[in-house]
Every structure is written in C-alpha cells, then in structure tokens.
Short mmCIF file of C-alpha atoms in Angstrom, two decimals:
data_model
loop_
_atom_site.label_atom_id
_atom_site.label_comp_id
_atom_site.label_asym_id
_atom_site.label_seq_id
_atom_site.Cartn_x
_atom_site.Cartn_y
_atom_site.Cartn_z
CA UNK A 1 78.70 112.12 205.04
CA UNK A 2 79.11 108.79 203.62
CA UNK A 3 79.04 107.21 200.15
CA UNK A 4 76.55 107.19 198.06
CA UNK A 5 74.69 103.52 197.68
CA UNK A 6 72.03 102.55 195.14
CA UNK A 7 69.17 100.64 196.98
CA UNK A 8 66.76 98.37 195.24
CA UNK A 9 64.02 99.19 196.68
CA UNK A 10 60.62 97.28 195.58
CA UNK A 11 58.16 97.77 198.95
CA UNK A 12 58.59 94.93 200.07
CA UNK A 13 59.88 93.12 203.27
CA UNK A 14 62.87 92.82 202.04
CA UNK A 15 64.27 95.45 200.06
CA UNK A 16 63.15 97.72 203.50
CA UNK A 17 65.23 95.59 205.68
CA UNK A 18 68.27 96.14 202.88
CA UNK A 19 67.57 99.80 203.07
CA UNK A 20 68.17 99.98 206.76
CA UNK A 21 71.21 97.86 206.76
CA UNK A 22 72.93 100.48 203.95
CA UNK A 23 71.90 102.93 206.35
CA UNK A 24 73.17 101.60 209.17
CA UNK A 25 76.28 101.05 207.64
CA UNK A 26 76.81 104.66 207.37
CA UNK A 27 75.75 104.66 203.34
CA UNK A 28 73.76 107.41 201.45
CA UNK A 29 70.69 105.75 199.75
CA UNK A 30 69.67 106.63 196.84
CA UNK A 31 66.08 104.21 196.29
CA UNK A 32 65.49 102.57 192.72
CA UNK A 33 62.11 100.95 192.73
CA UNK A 34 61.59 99.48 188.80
CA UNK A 35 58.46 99.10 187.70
CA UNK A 36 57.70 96.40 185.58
CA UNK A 37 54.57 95.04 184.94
CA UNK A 38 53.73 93.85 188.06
CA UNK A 39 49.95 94.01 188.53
CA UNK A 40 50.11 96.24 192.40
CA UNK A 41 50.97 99.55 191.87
CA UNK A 42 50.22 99.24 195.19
CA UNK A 43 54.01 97.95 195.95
CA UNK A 44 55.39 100.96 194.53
CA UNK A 45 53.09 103.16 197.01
CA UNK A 46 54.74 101.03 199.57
CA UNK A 47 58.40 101.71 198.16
CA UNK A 48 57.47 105.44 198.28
CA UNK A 49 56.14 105.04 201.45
CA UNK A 50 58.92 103.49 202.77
CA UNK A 51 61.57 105.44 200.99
CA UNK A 52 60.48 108.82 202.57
CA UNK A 53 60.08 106.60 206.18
CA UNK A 54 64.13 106.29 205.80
CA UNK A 55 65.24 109.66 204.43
CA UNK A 56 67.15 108.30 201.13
CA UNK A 57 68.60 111.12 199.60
CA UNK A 58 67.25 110.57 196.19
CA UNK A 59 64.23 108.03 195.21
CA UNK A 60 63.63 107.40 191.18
CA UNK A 61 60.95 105.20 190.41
CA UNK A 62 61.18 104.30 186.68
CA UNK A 63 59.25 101.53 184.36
CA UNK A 64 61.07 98.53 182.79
CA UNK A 65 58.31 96.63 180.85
CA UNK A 66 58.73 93.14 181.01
CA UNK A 67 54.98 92.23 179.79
CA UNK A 68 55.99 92.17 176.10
CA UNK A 69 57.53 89.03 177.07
CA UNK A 70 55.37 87.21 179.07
CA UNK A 71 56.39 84.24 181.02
CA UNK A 72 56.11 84.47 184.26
CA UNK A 73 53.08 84.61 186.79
CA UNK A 74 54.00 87.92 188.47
CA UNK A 75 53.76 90.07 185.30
CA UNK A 76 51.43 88.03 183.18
CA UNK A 77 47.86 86.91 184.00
CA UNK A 78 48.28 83.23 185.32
CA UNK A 79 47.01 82.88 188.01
CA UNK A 80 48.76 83.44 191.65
CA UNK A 81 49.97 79.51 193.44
CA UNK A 82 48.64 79.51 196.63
CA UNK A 83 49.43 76.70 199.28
CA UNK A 84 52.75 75.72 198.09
CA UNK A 85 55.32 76.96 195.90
CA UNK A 86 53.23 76.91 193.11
CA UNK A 87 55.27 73.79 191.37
CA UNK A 88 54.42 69.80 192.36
CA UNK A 89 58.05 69.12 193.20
CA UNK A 90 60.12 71.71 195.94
CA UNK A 91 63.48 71.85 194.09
CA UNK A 92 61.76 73.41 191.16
CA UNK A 93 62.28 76.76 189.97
CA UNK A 94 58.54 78.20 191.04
CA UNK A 95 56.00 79.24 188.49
CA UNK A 96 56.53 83.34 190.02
CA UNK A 97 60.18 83.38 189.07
CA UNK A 98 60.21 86.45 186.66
CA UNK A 99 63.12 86.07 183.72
CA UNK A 100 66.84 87.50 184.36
CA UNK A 101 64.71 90.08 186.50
CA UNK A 102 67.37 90.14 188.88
CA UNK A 103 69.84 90.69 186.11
CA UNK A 104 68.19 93.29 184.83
CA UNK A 105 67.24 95.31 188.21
CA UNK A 106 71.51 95.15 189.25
CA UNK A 107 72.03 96.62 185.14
CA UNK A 108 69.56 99.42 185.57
CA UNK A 109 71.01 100.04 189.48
CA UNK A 110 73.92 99.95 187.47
CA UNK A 111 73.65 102.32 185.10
CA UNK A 112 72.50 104.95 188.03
CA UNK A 113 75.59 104.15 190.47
CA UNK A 114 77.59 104.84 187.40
CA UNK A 115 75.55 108.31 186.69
CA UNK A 116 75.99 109.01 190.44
CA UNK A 117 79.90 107.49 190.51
CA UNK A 118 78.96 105.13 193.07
CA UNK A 119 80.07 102.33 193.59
CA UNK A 120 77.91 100.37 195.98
CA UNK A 121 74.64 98.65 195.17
CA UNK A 122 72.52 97.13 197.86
CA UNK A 123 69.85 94.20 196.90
CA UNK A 124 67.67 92.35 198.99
CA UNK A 125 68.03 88.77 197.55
CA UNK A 126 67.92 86.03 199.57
CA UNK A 127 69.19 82.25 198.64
CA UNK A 128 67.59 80.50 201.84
CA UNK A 129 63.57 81.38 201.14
CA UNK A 130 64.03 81.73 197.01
CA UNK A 131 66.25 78.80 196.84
CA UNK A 132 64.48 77.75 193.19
CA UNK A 133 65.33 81.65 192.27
CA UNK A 134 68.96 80.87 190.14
CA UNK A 135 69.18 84.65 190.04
CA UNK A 136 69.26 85.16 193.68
CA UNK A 137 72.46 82.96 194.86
CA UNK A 138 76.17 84.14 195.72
CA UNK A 139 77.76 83.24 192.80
CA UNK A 140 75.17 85.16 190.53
CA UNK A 141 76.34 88.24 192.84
CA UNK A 142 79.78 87.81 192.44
CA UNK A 143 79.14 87.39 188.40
CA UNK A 144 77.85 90.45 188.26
CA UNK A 145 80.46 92.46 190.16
CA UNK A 146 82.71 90.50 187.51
CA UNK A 147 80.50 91.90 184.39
CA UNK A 148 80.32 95.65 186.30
CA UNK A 149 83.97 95.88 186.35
CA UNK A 150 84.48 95.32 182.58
CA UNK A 151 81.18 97.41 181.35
CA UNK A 152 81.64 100.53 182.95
CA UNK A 153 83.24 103.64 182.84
CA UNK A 154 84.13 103.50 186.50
CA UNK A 155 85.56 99.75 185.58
CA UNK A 156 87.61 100.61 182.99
CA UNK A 157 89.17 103.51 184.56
CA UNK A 158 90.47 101.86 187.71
CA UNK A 159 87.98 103.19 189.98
CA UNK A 160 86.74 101.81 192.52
CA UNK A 161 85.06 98.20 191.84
CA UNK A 162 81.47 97.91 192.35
CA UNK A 163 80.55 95.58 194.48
CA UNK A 164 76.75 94.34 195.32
CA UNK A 165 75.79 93.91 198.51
CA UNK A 166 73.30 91.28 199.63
CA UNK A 167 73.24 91.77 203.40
CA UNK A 168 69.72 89.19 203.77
CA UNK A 169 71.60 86.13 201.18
CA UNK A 170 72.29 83.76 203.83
CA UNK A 171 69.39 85.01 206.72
CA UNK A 172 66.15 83.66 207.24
CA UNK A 173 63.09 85.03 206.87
CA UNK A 174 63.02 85.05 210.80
CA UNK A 175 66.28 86.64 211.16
CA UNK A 176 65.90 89.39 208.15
CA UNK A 177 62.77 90.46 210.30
CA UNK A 178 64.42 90.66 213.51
CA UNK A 179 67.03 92.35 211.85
CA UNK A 180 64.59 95.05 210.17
CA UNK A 181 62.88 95.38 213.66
CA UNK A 182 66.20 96.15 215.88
CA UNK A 183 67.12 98.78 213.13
CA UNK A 184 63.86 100.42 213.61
CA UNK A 185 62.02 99.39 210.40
CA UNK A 186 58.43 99.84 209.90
CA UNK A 187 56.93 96.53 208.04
CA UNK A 188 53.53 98.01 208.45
CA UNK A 189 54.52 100.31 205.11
CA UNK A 190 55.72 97.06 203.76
CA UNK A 191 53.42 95.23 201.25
CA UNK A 192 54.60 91.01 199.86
CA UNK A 193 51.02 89.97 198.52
CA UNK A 194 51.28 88.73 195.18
CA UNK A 195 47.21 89.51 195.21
CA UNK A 196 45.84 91.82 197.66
CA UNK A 197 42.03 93.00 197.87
CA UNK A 198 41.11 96.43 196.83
CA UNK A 199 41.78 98.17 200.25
CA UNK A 200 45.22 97.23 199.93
CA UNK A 201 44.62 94.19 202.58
CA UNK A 202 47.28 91.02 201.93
CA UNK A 203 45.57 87.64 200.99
CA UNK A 204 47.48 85.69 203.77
CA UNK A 205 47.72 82.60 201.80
CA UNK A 206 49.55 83.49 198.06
CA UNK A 207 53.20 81.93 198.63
CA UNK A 208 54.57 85.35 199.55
CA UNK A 209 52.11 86.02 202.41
CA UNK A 210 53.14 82.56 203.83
CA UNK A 211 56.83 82.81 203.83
CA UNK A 212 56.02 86.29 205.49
CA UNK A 213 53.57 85.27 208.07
CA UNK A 214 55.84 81.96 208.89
CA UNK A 215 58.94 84.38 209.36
CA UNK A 216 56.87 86.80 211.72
CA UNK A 217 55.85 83.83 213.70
CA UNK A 218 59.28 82.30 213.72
CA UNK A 219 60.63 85.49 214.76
CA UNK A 220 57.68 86.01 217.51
CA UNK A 221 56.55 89.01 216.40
CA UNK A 222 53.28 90.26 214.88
CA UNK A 223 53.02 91.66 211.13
CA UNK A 224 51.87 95.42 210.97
CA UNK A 225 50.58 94.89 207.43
CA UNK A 226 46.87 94.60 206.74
CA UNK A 227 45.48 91.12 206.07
CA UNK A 228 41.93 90.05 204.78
CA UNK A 229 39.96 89.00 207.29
CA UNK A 230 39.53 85.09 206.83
CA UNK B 1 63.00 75.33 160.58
CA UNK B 2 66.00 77.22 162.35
CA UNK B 3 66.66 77.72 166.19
CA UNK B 4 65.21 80.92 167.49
CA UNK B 5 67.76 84.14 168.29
CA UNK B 6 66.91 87.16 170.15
CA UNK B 7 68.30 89.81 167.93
CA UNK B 8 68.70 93.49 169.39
CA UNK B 9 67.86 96.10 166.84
CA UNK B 10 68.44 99.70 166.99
CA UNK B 11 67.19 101.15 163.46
CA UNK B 12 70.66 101.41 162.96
CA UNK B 13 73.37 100.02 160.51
CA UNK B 14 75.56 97.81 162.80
CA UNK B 15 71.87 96.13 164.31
CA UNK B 16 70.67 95.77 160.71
CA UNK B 17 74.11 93.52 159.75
CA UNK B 18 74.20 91.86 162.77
CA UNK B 19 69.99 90.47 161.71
CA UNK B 20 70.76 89.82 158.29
CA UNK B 21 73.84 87.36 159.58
CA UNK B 22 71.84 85.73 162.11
CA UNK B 23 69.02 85.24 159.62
CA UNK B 24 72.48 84.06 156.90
CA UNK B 25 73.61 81.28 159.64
CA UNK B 26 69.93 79.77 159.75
CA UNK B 27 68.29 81.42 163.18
CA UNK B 28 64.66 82.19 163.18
CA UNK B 29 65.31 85.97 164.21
CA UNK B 30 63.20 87.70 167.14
CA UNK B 31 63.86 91.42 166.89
CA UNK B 32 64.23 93.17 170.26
CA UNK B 33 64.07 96.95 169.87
CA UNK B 34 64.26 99.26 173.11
CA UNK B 35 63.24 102.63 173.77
CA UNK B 36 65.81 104.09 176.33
CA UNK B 37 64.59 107.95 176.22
CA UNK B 38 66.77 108.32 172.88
CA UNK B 39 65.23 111.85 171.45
CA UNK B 40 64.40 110.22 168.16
CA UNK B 41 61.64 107.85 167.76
CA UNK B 42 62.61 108.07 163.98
CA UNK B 43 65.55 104.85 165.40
CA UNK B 44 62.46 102.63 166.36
CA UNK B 45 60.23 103.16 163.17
CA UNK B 46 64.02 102.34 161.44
CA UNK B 47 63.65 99.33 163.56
CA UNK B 48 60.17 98.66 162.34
CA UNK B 49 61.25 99.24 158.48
CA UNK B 50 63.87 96.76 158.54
CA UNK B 51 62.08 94.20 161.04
CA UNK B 52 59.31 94.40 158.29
CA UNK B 53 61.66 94.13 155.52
CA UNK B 54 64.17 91.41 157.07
CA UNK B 55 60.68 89.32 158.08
CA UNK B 56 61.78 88.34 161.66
CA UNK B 57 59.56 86.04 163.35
CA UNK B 58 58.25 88.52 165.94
CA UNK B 59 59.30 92.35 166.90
CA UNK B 60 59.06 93.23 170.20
CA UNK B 61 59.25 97.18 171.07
CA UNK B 62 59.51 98.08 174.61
CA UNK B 63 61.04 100.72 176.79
CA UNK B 64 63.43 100.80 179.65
CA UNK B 65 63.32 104.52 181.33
CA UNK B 66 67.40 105.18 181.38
CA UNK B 67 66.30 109.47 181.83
CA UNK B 68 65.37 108.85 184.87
CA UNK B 69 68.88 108.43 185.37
CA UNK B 70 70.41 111.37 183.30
CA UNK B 71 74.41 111.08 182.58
CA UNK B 72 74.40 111.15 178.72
CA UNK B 73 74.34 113.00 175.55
CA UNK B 74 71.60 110.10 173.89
CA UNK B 75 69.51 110.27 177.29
CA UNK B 76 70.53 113.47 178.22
CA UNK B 77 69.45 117.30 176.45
CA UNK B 78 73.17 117.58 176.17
CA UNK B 79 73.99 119.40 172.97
CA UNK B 80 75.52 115.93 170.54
CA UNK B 81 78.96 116.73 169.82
CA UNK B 82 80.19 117.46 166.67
CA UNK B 83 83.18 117.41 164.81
CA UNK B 84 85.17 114.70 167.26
CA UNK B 85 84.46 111.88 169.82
CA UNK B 86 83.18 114.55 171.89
CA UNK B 87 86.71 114.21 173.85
CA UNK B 88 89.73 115.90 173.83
CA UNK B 89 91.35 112.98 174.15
CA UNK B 90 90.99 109.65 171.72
CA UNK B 91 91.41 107.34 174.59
CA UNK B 92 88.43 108.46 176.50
CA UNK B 93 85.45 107.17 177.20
CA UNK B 94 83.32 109.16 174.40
CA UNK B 95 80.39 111.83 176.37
CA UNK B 96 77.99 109.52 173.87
CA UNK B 97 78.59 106.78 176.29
CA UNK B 98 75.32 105.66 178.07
CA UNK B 99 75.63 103.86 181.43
CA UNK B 100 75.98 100.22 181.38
CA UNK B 101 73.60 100.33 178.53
CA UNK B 102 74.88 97.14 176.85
CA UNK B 103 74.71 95.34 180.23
CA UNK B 104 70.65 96.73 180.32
CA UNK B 105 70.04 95.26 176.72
CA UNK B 106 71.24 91.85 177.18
CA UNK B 107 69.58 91.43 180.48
CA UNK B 108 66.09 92.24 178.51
CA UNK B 109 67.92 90.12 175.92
CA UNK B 110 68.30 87.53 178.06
CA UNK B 111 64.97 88.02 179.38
CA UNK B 112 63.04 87.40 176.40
CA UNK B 113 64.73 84.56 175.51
CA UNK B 114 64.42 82.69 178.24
CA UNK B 115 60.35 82.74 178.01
CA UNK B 116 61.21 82.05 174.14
CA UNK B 117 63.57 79.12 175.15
CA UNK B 118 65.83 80.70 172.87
CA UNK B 119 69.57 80.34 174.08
CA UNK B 120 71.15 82.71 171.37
CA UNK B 121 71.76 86.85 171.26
CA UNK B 122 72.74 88.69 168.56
CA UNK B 123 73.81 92.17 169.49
CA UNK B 124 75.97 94.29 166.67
CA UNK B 125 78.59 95.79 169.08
CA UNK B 126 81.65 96.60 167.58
CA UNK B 127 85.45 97.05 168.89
CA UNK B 128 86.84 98.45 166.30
CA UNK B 129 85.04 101.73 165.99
CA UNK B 130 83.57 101.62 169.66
CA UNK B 131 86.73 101.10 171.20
CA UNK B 132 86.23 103.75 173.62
CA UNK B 133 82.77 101.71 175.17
CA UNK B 134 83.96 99.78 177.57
CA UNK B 135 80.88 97.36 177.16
CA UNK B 136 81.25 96.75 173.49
CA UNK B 137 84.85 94.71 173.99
CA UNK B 138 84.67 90.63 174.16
CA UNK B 139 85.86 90.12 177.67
CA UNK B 140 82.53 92.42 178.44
CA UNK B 141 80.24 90.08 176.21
CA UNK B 142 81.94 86.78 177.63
CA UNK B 143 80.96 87.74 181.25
CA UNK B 144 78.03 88.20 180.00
CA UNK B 145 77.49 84.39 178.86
CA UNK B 146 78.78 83.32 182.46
CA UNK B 147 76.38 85.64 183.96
CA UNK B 148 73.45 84.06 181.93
CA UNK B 149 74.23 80.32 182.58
CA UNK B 150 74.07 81.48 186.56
CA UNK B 151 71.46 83.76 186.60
CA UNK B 152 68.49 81.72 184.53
CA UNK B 153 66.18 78.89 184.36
CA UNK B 154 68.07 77.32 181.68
CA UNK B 155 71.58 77.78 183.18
CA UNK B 156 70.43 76.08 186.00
CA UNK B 157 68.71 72.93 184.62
CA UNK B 158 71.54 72.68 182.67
CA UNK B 159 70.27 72.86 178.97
CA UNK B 160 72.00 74.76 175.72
CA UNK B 161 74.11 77.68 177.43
CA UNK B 162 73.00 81.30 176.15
CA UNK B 163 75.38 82.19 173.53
CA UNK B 164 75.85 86.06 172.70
CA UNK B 165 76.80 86.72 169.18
CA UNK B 166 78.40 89.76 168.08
CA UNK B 167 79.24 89.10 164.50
CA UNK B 168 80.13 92.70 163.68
CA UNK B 169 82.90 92.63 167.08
CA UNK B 170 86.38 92.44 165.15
CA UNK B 171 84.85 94.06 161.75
CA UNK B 172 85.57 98.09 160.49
CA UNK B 173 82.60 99.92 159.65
CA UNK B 174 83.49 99.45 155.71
CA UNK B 175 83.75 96.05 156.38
CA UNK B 176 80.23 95.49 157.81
CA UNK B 177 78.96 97.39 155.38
CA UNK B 178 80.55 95.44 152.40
CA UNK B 179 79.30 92.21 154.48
CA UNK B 180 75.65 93.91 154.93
CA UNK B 181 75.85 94.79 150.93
CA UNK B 182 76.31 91.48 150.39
CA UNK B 183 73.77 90.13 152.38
CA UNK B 184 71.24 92.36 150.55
CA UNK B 185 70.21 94.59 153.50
CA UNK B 186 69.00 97.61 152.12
CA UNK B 187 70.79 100.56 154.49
CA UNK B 188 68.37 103.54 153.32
CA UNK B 189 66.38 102.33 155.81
CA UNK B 190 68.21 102.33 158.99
CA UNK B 191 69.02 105.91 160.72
CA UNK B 192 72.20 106.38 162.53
CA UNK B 193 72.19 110.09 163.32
CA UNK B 194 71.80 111.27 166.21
CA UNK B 195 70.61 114.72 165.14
CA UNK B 196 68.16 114.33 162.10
CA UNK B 197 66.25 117.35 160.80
CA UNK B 198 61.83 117.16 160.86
CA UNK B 199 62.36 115.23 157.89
CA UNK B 200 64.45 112.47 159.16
CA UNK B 201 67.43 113.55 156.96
CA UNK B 202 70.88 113.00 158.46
CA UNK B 203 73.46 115.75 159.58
CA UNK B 204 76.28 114.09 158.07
CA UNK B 205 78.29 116.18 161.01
CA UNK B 206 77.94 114.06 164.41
CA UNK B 207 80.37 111.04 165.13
CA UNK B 208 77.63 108.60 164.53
CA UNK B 209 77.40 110.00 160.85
CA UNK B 210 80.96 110.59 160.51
CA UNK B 211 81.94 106.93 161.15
CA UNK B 212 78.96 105.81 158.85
CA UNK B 213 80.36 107.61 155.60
CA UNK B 214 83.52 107.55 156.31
CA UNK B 215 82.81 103.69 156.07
CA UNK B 216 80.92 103.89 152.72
CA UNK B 217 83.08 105.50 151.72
CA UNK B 218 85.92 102.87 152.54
CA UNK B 219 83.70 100.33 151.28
CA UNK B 220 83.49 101.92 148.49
CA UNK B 221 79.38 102.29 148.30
CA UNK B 222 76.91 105.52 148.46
CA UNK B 223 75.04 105.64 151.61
CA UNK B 224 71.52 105.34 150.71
CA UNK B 225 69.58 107.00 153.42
CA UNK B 226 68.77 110.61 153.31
CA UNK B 227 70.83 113.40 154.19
CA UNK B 228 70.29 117.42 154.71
CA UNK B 229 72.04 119.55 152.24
CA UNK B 230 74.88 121.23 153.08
#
C-alpha cells in the first residue's frame, strides 16, 4: 500500500487530472473538496462523482464560508465575465480570482494530512492558464511547504516535510487533458462552468468553459461534459 | 481616521488584549471570529460581548468545518485534560493542539483583508505560555508574511506588504493581563474555559483556566468572569 496523500479535489478538470496523477504515482487519496460559497453545488456533485469514479480511500467534503467577505465574482453575486478574462488589460489579476483561496484550501488540506500524518498534498494549480492567479505560481508552493514545516506537529518533530505537489503547474490546458485521458480519467463527471443552466448543462462561453473547450480542441479531443445548446 | 486591521478574536483573553492594542496604536479594528466545531458557542457570544464593547468597525462570524477532520481535544469529543498539559511530558506538543489551526486563521485573515484592502493582522498568539504550539512561535508568523506578499493581489501589485501583529508573542499571561488592565478591557467578558458548566461558569481545573489565574494571580488582579464553586 502506499502513502497516504491529501487531494484537493473541487470537480473540476483539474483537480480530476491531479487525482489520477497521485494515483498513478502509487499514492492513497484521501479527496478534500471545500465548500465555500460558490454558487454550483453542482461542482461538489461532480467532486463526489468523481471521487467514487477513482476509489480514494476517504472523501470529506466540508464548508469554508468565504461569503462574509465578499470580493470576488465566484462567491459573490457580480456577475460572471464572459468573452475574455473578465478585466480590459490581460496581465491583470481577473475579476474571478477568489482571496488567499488557495492559501486557505493547502491550510485546511493541511490540517487533515496532519490528522492523517501525511505528508503529501496534491493541488491542481496551474501557472500557464491562471497566470493573473498570484496564488497559483511555484514560488507560492514552495512558501507554503516553508510555512508547513514550522506550523505543524509533524514539522516540529522532524518528520517528514510536507511537500505540495502541483503535477499540472507548468502543463497546458492541452497537455493536462491528454494527460487525464491516457490515465483513464472521465471529464464527462467533470463540471468548469462558472454558470451552468438548471440541467447541469455548461454555458460554453463564461471564461472557464473557454479555456476548457480551447484545451479539448488543442488536444483534439471532444469534451464529455454537457453544454447548452447554442 | 486610522488604517484598517483584521483582528482575530476568540472570546478569549489573549484575543481581547491583542484588539484593545490594535485599537491603542490607532487601527480601525475588523473583528474576525471563527467557528471551528469548538463545543462552546458561549467563545463566539464572548466574541460578540467584547466586539460590542471594544466598538470594532465590523464583526464578521463565520465557520471553517475543522470536525470534519477530527485529531483534537477542542474539535474532537475527547475528554479536556485536566490537571497538566495533557502530556506526560512538558516538551510535547499539548493533545489541545488543533491542526495547523493558526495557519487556517490567517489564511481567512488574510482573506478578508485583502477584499478590505487592509494589509495588517492582529492575532494574540503567545510563546511564552504556548510554547508547546508549534504555530504560535515568530519564525511560524514570519512565513506567514512571506506567504501573503506571494500569494495575494496586493503582494503582487506591489502595494503595503501584509503585516501580522502578535503583540501578546514575547508577553507572560500576567503580563498581558496587567497590559489589558491597563488598556481598560473589561476580562469578565471573555471565556477561556474549555469546559464551562450550563451557566457559562468556568472550571477553574483545565489548562486553559489554570494558565488564566495563575496569571491574575501574578498580575496581581481578581479574574472577573464567573466561575463554578468548588
């Protein structure tokens, strides 16, 4: 049997594709999917989809409410960019970046490896597509490991360091999906659409759906997922 | 008018000091109080009582699920231990511990002020009596500051770094209580037990009560919130 891993796990493209790789790499999952505000409950019907698709021993959904702040599009009411990257200029950190969510989903996969002393944590960031995302780039990984080796238990001991894994930081959306493919994934249980219709159907044109529908195309294959017809 | 803080408040003593010093040094103080499965909700109307009383700007009360995750006494149905550090041995890590929770509260910290455009943290972590936490100890909170400037809108663009203040860091508990006393903060209303009878009175017995009158005591004061008889 191998170690155990914490995967973040949120239903989408992503997170799946991370999920395989631990697997493949001979890791026990164990699937953290955080709620936390986001308007689709729908993506965390895709996460438990998903999560039971791959056999991870141990799945815990749990809610971190980020609403009481406001401040972003994806967990307050603005309303959802579509045909761009929902800012005038490209180097600008988009209008759906969500605050320190990234630091706050590696502290609460955190606190569970340390519950379940492991010490491998698997996220599905990725600094080519969410360039404007300051949250998602190398040295904001490597920070972290820095901050998980003081603050824990397991740190201050002399265990083993945690270290976060990012196996997607440096692919393309077109590579992450070949990837996910040859390793068997499913991207039909897979949901991105920052505003689907009531059946559950993807809009095709919010940001997400793009940079999903581009990578498909780029990586000549056809995506599973249900869109609206248009 | 002062800058904004983000000030994390428990209910308890050491939050209390650590508001009344922010509000001392001229911040505008907005109180961030969390809800981590503790078995008391008696902390977070503490929280409310002295958010009223200190008048911070805004109170924010929200909850991050750490049961989910089990692996303490505070999260835990563990029986609180009594008596001790709940450790044979001084140099452990106390069974009170809770998983990276320091790490969790910043990052919600962090969160918050970031759609505030606040760039300073107040969190009332102390060495001195905490010593066996690994993430109460400075190294902890300055990776913490490097994380921030990486991992956030403002660390990016390059405006004021975050700042996390822990005034209460190098201080004894008679100390911040002398320092609290001075700064008029009235203590009967935070809780710091973490086994209060149905009417909110104190045990006086676990380590969180121990540590509090053993440092009135020091200080030379009468604790003013209510305890059972014994």
């Amino acid at each position: 049997m191998g170690r155990r891993a914490v995967v973040l796990l949120s239903g989408g493209l992503d997170s799946a594709t991370a999920l395989a790789i631990a697997v493949e790499q001979g890791y026990r999952p164990c699937a953290l999917t955080l709620r936390y505000g986001q308007r689709h409950e729908r993506e965390v019907d895709a996460a438990r989809r998903v999560a039971e698709a791959m056999r991870v021993t141990r799945h815990v959904v749990t809610a971190v409410d980020l609403r009481a702040f406001g401040g972003s599009a994806l967990t307050d009411d603005l309303e959802v960019p579509k045909g761009g990257r929902g800012s005038a200029d490209p180097e600008d950190i988009p209008i759906t970046y969500v605050p320190a969510r990234n630091t706050i989903f590696l502290s609460m996969a955190l606190a569970w490896a340390e519950v379940l002393q492991a010490s491998d944590i698997f996220i599905g960031v990725n600094a080519v597509d969410y360039s404007g995302y300051p949250d998602c780039r190398p040295e904001f990984l490597a920070a972290f490991e820095h901050l998980a080796a003081l603050g824990t238990r397991a740190g201050v001991e002399g265990s083993r360091p945690f270290r976060i894994h990012a196996p997607l930081i440096d692919l393309t959306k077109a590579e992450i999906i070949r990837r996910g493919l040859a390793l068997g994934v499913d991207y039909g249980m897979t949901r991105s659409c920052y505003d689907p219709d009531a059946s559950d159907a993807a809009c095709g044109e919010c940001d997400s759906c793009r940079l999903r529908l581009a990578g498909f195309a780029a990586a000549g294959a056809r995506d599973p997922a249900p869109y609206q017809a248009r």
